[in-house]
Short mmCIF file of C-alpha atoms and ligand atoms in Angstrom, two decimals:
data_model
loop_
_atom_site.label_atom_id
_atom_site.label_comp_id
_atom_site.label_asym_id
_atom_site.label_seq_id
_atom_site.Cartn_x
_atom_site.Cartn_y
_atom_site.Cartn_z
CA UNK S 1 19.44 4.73 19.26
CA UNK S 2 21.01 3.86 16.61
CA UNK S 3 17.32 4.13 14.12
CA UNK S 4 16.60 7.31 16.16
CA UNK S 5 15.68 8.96 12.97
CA UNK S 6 12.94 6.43 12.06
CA UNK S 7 9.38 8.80 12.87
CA UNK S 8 6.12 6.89 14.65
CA UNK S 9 4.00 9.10 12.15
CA UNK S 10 3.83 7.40 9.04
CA UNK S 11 4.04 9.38 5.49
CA UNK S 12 2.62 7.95 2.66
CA UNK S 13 6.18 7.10 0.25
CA UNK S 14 5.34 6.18 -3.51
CA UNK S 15 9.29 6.66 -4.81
CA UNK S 16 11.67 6.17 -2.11
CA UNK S 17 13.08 2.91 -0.40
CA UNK S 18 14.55 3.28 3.17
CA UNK S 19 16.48 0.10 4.27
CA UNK S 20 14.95 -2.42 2.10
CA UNK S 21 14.28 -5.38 3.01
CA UNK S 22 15.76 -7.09 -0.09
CA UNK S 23 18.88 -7.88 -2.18
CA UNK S 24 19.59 -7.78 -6.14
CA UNK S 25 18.85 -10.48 -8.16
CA UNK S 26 22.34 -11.70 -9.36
CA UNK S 27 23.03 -12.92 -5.89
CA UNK S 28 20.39 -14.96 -6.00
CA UNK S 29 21.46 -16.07 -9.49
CA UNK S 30 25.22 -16.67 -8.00
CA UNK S 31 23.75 -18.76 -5.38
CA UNK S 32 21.93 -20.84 -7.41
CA UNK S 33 24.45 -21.54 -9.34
CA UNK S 34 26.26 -22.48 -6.60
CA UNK S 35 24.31 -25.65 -6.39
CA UNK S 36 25.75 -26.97 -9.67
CA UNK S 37 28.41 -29.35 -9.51
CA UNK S 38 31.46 -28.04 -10.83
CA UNK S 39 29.99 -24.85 -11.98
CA UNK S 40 31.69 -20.97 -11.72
CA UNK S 41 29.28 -18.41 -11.76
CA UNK S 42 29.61 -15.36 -13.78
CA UNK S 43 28.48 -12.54 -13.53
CA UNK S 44 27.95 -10.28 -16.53
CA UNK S 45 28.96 -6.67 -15.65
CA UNK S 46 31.49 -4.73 -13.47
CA UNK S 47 33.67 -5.76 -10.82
CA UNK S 48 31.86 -3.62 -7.65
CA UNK S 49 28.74 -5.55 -8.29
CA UNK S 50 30.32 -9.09 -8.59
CA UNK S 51 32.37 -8.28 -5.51
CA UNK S 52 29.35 -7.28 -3.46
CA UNK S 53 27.45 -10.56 -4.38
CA UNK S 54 30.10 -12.45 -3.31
CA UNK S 55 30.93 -10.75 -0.43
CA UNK S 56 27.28 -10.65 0.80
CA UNK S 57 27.43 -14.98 0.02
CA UNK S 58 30.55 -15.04 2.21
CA UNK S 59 29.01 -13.30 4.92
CA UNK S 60 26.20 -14.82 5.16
CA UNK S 61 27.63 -18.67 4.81
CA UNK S 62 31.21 -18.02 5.78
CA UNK S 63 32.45 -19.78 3.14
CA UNK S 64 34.58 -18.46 0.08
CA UNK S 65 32.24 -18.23 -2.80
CA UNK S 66 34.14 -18.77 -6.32
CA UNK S 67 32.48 -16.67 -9.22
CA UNK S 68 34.10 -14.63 -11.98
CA UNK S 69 33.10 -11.18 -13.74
CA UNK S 70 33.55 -9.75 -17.26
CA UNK S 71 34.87 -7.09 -15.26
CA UNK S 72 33.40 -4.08 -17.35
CA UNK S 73 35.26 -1.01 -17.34
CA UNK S 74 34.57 2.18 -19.20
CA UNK S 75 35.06 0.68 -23.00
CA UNK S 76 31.90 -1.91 -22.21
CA UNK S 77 30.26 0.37 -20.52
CA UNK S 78 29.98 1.99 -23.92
CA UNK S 79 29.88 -0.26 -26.58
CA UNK S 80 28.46 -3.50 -24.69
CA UNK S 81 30.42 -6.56 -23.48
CA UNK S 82 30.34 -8.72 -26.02
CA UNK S 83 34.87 -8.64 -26.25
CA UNK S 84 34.85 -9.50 -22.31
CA UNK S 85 32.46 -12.14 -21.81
CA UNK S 86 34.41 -13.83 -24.91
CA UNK S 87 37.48 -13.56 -23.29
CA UNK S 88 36.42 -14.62 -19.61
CA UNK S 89 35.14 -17.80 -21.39
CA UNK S 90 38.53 -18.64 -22.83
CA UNK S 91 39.89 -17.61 -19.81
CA UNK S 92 37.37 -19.53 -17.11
CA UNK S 93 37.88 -22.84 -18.80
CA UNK S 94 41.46 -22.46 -19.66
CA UNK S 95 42.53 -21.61 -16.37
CA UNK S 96 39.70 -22.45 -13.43
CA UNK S 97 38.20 -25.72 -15.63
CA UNK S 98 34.84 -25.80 -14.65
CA UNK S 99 32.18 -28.14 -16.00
CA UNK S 100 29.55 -25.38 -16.05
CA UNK S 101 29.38 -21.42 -16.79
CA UNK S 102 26.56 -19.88 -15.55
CA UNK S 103 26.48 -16.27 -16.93
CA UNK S 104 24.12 -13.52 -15.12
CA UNK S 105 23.72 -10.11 -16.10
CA UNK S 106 23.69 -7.18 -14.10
CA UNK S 107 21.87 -3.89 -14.00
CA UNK S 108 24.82 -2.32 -16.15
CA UNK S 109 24.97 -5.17 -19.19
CA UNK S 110 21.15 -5.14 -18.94
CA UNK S 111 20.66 -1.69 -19.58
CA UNK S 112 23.14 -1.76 -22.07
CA UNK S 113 21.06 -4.44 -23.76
CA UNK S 114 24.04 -7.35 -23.97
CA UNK S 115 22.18 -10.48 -25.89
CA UNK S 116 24.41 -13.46 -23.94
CA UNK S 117 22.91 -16.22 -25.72
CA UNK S 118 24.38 -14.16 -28.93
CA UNK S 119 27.86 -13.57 -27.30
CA UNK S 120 27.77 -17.32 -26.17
CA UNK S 121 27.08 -18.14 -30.12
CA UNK S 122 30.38 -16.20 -30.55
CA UNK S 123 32.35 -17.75 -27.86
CA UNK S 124 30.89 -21.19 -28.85
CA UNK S 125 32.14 -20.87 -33.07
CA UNK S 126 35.29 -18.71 -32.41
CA UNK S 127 36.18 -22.11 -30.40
CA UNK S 128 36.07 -20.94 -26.62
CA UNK S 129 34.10 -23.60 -25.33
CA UNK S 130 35.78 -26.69 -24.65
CA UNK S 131 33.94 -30.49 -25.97
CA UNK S 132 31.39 -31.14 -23.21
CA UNK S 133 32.06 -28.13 -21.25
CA UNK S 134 28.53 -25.55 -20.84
CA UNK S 135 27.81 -21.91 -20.97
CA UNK S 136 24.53 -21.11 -19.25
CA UNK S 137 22.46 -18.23 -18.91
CA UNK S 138 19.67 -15.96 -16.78
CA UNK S 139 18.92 -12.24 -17.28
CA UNK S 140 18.62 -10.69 -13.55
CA UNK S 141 18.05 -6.84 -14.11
CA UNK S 142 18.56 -5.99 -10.73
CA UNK S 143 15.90 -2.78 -10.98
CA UNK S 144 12.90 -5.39 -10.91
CA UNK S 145 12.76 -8.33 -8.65
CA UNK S 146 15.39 -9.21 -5.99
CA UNK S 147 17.75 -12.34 -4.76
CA UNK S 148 14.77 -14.37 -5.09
CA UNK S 149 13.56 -13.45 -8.53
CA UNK S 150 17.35 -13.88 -9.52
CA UNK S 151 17.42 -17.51 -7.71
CA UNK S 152 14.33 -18.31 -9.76
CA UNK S 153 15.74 -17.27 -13.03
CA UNK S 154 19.09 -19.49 -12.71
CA UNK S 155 16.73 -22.23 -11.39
CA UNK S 156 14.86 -22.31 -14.22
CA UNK S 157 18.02 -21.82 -16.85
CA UNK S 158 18.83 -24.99 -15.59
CA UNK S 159 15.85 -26.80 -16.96
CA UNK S 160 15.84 -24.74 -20.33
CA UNK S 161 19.74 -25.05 -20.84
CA UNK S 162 20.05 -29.09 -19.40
CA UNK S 163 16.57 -31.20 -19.24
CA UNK S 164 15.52 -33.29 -21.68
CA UNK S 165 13.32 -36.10 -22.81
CA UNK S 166 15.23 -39.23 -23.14
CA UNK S 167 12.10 -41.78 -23.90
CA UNK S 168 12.05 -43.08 -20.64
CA UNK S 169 10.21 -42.42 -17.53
CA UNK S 170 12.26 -42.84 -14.37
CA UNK S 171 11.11 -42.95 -10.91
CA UNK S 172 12.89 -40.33 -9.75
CA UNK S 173 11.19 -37.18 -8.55
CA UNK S 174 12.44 -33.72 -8.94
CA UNK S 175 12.46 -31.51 -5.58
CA UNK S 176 13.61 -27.38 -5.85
CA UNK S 177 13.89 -25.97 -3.20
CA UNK S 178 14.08 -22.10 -3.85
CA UNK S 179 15.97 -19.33 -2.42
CA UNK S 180 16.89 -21.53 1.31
CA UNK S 181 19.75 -22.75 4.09
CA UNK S 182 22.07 -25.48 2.60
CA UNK S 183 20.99 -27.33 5.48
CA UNK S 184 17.14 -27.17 4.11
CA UNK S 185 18.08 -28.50 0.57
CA UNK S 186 19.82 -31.38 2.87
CA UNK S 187 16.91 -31.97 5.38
CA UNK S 188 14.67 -31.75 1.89
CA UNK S 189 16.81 -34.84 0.50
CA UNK S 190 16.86 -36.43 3.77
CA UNK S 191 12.85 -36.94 4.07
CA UNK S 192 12.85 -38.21 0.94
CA UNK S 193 15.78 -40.56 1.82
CA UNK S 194 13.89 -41.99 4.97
CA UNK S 195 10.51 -41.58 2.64
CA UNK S 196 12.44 -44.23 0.54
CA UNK S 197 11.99 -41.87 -2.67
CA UNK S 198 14.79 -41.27 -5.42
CA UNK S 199 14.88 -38.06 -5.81
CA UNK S 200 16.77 -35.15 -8.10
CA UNK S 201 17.41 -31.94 -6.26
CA UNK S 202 18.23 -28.75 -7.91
CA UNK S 203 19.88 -26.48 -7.28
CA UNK S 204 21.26 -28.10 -4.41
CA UNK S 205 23.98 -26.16 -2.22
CA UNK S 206 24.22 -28.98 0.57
CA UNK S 207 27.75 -29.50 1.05
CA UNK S 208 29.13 -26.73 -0.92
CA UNK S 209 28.21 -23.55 1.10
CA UNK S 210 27.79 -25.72 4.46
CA UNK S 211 31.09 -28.14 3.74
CA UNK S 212 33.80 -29.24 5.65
CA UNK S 213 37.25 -27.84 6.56
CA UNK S 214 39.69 -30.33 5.01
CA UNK S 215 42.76 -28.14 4.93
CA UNK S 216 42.67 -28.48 1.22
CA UNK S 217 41.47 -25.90 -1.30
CA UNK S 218 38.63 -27.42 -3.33
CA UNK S 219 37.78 -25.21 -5.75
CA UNK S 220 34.55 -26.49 -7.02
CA UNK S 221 33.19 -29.23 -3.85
CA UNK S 222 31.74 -32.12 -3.50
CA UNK S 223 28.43 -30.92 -3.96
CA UNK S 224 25.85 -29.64 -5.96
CA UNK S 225 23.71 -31.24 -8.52
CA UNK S 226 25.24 -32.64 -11.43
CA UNK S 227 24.87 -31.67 -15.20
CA UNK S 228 23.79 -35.74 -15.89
CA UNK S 229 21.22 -35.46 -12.96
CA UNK S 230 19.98 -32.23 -14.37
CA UNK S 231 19.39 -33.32 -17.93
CA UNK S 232 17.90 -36.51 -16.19
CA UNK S 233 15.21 -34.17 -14.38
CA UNK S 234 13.48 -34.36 -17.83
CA UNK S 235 12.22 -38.11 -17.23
CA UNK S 236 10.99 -37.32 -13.60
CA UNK S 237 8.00 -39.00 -12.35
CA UNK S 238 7.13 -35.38 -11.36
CA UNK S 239 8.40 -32.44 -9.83
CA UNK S 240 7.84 -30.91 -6.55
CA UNK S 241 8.67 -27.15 -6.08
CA UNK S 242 9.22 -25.83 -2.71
CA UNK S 243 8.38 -21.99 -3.03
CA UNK S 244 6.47 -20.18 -5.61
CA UNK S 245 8.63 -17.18 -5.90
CA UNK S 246 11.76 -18.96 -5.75
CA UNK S 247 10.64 -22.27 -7.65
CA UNK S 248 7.73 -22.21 -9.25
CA UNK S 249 9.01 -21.11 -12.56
CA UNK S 250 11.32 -24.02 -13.22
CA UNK S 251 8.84 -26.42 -12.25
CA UNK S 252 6.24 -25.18 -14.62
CA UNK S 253 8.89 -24.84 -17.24
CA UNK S 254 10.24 -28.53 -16.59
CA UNK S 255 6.46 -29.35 -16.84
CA UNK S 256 5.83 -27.32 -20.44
CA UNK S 257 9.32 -28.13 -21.63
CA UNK S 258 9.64 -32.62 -20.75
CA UNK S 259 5.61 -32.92 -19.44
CA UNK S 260 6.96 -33.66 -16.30
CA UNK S 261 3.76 -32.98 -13.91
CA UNK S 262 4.36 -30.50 -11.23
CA UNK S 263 3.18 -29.41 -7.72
CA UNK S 264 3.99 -26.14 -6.42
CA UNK S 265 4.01 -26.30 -2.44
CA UNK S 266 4.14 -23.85 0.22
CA UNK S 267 8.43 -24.40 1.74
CA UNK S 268 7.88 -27.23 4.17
CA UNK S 269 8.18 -24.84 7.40
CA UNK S 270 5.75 -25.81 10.17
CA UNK S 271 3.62 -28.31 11.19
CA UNK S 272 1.09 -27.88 8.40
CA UNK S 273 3.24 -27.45 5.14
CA UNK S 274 5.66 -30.43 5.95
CA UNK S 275 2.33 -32.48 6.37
CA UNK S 276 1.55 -31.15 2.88
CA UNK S 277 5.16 -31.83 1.67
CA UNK S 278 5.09 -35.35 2.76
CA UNK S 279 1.91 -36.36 1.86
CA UNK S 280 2.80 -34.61 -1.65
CA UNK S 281 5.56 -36.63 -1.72
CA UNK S 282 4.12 -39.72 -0.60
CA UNK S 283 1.51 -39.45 -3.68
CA UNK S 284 3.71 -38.34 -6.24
CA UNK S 285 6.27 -41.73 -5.84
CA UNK S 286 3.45 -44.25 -4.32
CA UNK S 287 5.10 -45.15 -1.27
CA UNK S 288 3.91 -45.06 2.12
CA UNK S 289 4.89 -42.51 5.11
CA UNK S 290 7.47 -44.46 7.00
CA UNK S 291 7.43 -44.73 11.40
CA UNK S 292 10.34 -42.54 11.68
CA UNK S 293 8.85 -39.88 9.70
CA UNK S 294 5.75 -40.51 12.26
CA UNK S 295 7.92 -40.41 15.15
CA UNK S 296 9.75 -36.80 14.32
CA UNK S 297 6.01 -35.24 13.42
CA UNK S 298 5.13 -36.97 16.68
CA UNK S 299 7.85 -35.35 18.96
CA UNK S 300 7.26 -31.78 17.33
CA UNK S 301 3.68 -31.73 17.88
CA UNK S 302 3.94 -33.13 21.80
CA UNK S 303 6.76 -30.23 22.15
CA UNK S 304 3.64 -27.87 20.54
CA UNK S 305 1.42 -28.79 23.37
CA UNK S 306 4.21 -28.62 26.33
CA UNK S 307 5.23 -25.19 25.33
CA UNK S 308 1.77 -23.74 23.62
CA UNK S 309 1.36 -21.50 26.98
CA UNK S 310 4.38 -19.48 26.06
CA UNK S 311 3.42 -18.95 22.68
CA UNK S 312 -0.08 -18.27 23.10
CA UNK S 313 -1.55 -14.96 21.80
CA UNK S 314 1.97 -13.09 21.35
CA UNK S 315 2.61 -10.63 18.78
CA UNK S 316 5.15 -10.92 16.00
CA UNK S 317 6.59 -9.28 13.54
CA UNK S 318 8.02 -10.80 10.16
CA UNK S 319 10.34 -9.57 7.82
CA UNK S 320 11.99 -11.90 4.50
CA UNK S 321 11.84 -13.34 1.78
CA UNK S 322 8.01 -14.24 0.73
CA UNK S 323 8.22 -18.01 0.40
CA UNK S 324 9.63 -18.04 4.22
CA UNK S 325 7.14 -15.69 5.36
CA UNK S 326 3.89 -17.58 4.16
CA UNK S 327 5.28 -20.64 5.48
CA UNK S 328 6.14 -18.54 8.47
CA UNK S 329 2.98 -17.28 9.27
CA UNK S 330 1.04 -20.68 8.62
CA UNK S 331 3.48 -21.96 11.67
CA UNK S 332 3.19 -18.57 14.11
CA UNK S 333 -1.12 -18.91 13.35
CA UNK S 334 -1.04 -23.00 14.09
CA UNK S 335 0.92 -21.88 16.97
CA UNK S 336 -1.99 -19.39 18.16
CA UNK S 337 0.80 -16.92 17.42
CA UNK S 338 -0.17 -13.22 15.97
CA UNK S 339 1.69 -12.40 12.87
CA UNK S 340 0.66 -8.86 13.48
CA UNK S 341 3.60 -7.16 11.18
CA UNK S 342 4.50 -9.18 7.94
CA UNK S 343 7.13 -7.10 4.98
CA UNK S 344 9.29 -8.44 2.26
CA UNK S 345 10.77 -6.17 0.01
CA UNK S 346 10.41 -8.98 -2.88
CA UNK S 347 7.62 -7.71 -5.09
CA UNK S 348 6.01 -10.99 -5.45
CA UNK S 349 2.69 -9.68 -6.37
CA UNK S 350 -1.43 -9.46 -5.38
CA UNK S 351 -1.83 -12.79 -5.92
CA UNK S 352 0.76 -13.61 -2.85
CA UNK S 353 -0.22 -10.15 -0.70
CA UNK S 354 -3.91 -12.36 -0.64
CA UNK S 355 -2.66 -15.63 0.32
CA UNK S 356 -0.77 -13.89 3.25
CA UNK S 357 -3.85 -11.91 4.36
CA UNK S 358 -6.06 -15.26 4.04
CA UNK S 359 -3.26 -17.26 5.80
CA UNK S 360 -3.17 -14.85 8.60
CA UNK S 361 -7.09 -13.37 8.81
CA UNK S 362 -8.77 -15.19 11.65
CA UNK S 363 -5.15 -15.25 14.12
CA UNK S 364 -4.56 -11.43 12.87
CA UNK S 365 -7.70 -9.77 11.76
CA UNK S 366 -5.92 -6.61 11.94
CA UNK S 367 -2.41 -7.59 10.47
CA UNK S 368 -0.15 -5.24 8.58
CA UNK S 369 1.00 -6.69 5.44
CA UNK S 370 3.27 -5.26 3.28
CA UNK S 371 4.28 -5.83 -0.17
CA UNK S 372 6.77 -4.70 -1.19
CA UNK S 373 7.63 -2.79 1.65
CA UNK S 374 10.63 -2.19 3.43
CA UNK S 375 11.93 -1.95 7.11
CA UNK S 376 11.76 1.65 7.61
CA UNK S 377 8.22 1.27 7.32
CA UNK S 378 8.24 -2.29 9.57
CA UNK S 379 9.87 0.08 12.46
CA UNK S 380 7.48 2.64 12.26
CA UNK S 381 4.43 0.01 12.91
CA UNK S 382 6.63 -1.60 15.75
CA UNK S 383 7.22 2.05 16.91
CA UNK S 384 3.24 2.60 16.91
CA UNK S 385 2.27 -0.59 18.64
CA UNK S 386 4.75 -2.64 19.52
CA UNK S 387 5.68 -6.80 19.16
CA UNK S 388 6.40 -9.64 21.87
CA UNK S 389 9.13 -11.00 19.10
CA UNK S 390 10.66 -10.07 15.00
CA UNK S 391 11.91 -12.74 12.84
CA UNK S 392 13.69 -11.60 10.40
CA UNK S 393 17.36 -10.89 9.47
CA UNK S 394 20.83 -9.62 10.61
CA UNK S 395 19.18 -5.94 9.86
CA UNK S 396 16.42 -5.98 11.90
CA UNK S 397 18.64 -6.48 14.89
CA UNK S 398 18.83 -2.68 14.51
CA UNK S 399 15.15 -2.39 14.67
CA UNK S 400 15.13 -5.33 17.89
CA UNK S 401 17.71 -3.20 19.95
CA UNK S 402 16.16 0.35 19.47
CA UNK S 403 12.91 -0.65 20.74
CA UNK S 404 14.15 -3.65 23.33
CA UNK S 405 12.54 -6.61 21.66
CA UNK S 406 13.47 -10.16 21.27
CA UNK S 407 14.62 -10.85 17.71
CA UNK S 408 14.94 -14.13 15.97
CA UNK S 409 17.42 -14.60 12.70
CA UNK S 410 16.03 -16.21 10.02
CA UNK S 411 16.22 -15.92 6.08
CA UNK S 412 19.05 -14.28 4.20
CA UNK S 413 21.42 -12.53 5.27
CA UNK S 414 22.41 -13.33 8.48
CA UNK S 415 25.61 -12.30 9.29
CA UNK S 416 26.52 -12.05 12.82
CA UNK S 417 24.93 -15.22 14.17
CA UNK S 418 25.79 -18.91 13.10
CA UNK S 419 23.96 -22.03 12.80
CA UNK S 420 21.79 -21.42 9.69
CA UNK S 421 23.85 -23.02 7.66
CA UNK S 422 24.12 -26.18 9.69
CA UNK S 423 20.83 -26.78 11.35
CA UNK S 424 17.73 -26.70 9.00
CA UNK S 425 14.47 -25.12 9.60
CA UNK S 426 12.72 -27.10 7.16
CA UNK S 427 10.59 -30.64 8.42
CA UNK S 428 8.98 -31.45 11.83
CA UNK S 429 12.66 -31.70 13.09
CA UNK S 430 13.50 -27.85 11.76
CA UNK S 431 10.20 -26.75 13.23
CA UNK S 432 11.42 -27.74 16.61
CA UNK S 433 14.60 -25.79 16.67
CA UNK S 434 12.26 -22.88 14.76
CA UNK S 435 10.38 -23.62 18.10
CA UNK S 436 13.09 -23.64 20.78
CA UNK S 437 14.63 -20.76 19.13
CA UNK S 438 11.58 -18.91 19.47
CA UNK S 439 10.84 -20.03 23.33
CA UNK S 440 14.53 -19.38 24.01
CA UNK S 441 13.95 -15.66 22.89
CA UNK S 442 10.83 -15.39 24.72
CA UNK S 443 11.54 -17.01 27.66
CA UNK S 444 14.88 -15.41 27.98
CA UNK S 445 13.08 -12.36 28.25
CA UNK S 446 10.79 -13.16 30.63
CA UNK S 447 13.29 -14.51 32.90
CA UNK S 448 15.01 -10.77 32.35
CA UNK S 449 12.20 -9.00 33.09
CA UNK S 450 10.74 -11.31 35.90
CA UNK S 451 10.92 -9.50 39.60
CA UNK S 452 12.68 -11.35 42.35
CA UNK S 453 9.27 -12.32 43.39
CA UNK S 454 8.20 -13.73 40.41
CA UNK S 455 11.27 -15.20 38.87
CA UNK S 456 10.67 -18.60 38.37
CA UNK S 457 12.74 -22.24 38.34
CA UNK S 458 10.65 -24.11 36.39
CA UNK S 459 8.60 -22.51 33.82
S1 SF4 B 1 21.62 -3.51 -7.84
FE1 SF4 B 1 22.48 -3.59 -9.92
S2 SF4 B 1 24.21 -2.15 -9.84
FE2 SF4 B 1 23.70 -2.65 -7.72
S3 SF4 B 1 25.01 -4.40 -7.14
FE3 SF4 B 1 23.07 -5.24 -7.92
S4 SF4 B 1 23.41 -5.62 -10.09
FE4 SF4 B 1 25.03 -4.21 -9.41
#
């Protein structure tokens, strides 16, 4: 037992964490800036944070992810870092010729109090930054918030650093799709594709942390949005953010900064919130819901009703992010699921603790919701009464093989398992492998548990 020190008895913990169920905020930053063509991310502090950002990216999308650090050592750490984010800008575009710096801080710049939009001033009249070339910024103080809140922030840089009115109105609408899978920004793009709707995603990671092997080092890849498509995000018809915590802030700020209306949806996980999505969508660009988009709701909700026995009544557990776990439990409860157990470690506020509550009251009068929290806690619940099945990621598989209980990956990081990357959750088609992954966990297990008596063919 490899948790064996995790007690049943719960004591009340004001100041102390114990595995949380969160990472810091530049890696969501990194990420996000990931999703910018041609961009190298940068993170503003020392060299054992920047490596563990990257590291945790790699991990997680086995891919290598190109960023860059002002490498602080002692000296900076002293008197601010002002000399070496100068001279990683000459350096960066000298040498690695990127179209786009996005600078981050970390918890060691921040509490130092570096002003980057000052240092970039420097950089910018001491010559440093190449004709047409960018320097971009987000403060992610990695004591508040997490990946999330850092994703946000970079998110929304984007719009303050690139959008702007041009005097025209296009038809194109804006989709973000907050802290997700490559393949969710692509099956995101693709429904508006087969909606028939131009549309402007950012940031957008498809086919940059999900791209091919071509036996040839690419250092910035094919994808990612573009800075032309981001400063054309300012002529939208409108903008449709996928995730309060993760996107809601850049759509608002689109909104305040170009008066490009916005709509701030649950992610479109499930049954219910890809209706919402679609029909969102279908409103904002005036076109009508297409038969294939029919036919794929179709299929998921006829597998719904061949499999609903399975799924009926049994327990859950949810760890994440907070966007995925609203969206999550909407699913589980219009699967007559339980969400009994639901923790992120994001603190993403009362206003989001009620919407869970509400989304999960009639399935889970009784739920135990969580926020922040963190996994130490989510054991000791399991530990008191347990689940049929956790979601959650690569650490609860600790949790899921102390206590002998089917676990499902999903969210960030998942590091021992592949797939997320590749095949989206998002849509009526990513609801049906959210389904089948869930059935084969459950179903595995009752096939493992079954007697010789009652061990079954067909099921
Ligand atoms: S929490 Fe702060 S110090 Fe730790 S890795 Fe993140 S940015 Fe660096």
């Amino acid at each position: 037992m490899l948790l064996r020190h995790t007690t049943t008895e719960i004591k009340e913990r004001k100041a102390l964490t114990v595995n949380p169920a969160k990472t810091c905020q530049p890696i969501g930053a990194m990420y996000a800036a990931l999703g910018v063509h041609g961009c190298l991310p940068h993170s503003h502090g020392s060299q054992g944070c920047y490596a563990y950002h990257r590291s945790t990216l790699t991990r997680h999308y086995k891919e290598p992810v190109m960023a860059a650090t002002s490498a602080f050592t002692e000296g900076a750490s002293v008197f601010g870092g002002q000399a070496n984010l100068v001279q990683a800008i000459d350096n960066i575009f000298k040498v690695y010729e990127p179209e786009v710096i996005a600078v981050h801080t970390t918890c060691l710049s921040e509490t130092i109090g570096d002003d980057i939009p000052q240092i970039v001033n420097k950089a910018n009249a001491d010559g440093k930054i190449p004709t047409g070339k960018y320097v971009i910024h987000c403060n992610t103080p990695s004591y508040v918030g997490s990946h999330v809140t850092g994703f946000s922030n970079m998110a929304k840089a984007m719009v303050d650093y690139f959008a702007e009115k041009n005097g025209h109105k296009s038809k194109a609408i804006n989709l973000i799709p907050g802290f997700v899978e490559p393949a969710d920004m692509a099956e995101i793009k693709r429904m508006a594709t087969v909606m028939g709707v131009e549309s402007i995603m950012f940031p957008d990671t498809s086919n940059v942390l999900n791209g091919p092997l071509t036996g040839k080092f690419k250092m910035y890849p094919e994808g990612g949005v573009t800075v032309d498509q981001l400063k054309l995000t300012g002529a939208g018809a409108g903008t449709i953010a996928l995730g309060e915590l993760g996107a809601g802030a850049a759509a608002r700020a689109l909104d305040a900064k170009c008066k490009v209306p916005c709509k701030v949806l649950n992610l479109p996980i499930g049954l219910h919130d890809t209706d919402i999505f679609i029909d969102t969508l279908r409103r904002m660009a005036g076109v009508n819901v297409p038969d294939a988009i029919t036919l794929e709701r179709g299929q998921l909700v006829d597998a719904i009703s061949d499999y609903h026995q399975y799924l009926y009544g049994k327990r859950v557990a949810l760890v994440g992010d907070p966007d995925q776990l609203l969206a999550l439990a909407r699913f589980l409860v219009a699967l007559d699921m339980k969400p009994v157990y639901i923790v992120t470690g994001s603190p993403a506020g009362k206003k989001y603790a009620a919407a869970l509550k509400e989304t999960v009251s009639e399935a889970a009068p009784d739920a135990k919701i969580k926020v922040p929290g963190d996994m130490f806690l989510f054991h000791q619940w399991i530990k008191q009464e347990p689940v049929d099945l956790i979601i959650g990621n690569t650490y609860a598989k600790y949790i899921a093989r102390d206590e002998d209980i089917p676990l499902v990956r999903h969210g960030f990081p998942i590091m021992d398992r592949m797939g997320h990357s590749y095949f989206s959750t998002f849509g009526y088609r990513g609801a049906l492998r959210l389904l089948e992954k869930m059935l084969e966990a459950l179903l595995d297990r009752k096939d493992r548990d079954s007697t010789d008596i009652d061990f079954e063919l067909v099921l």
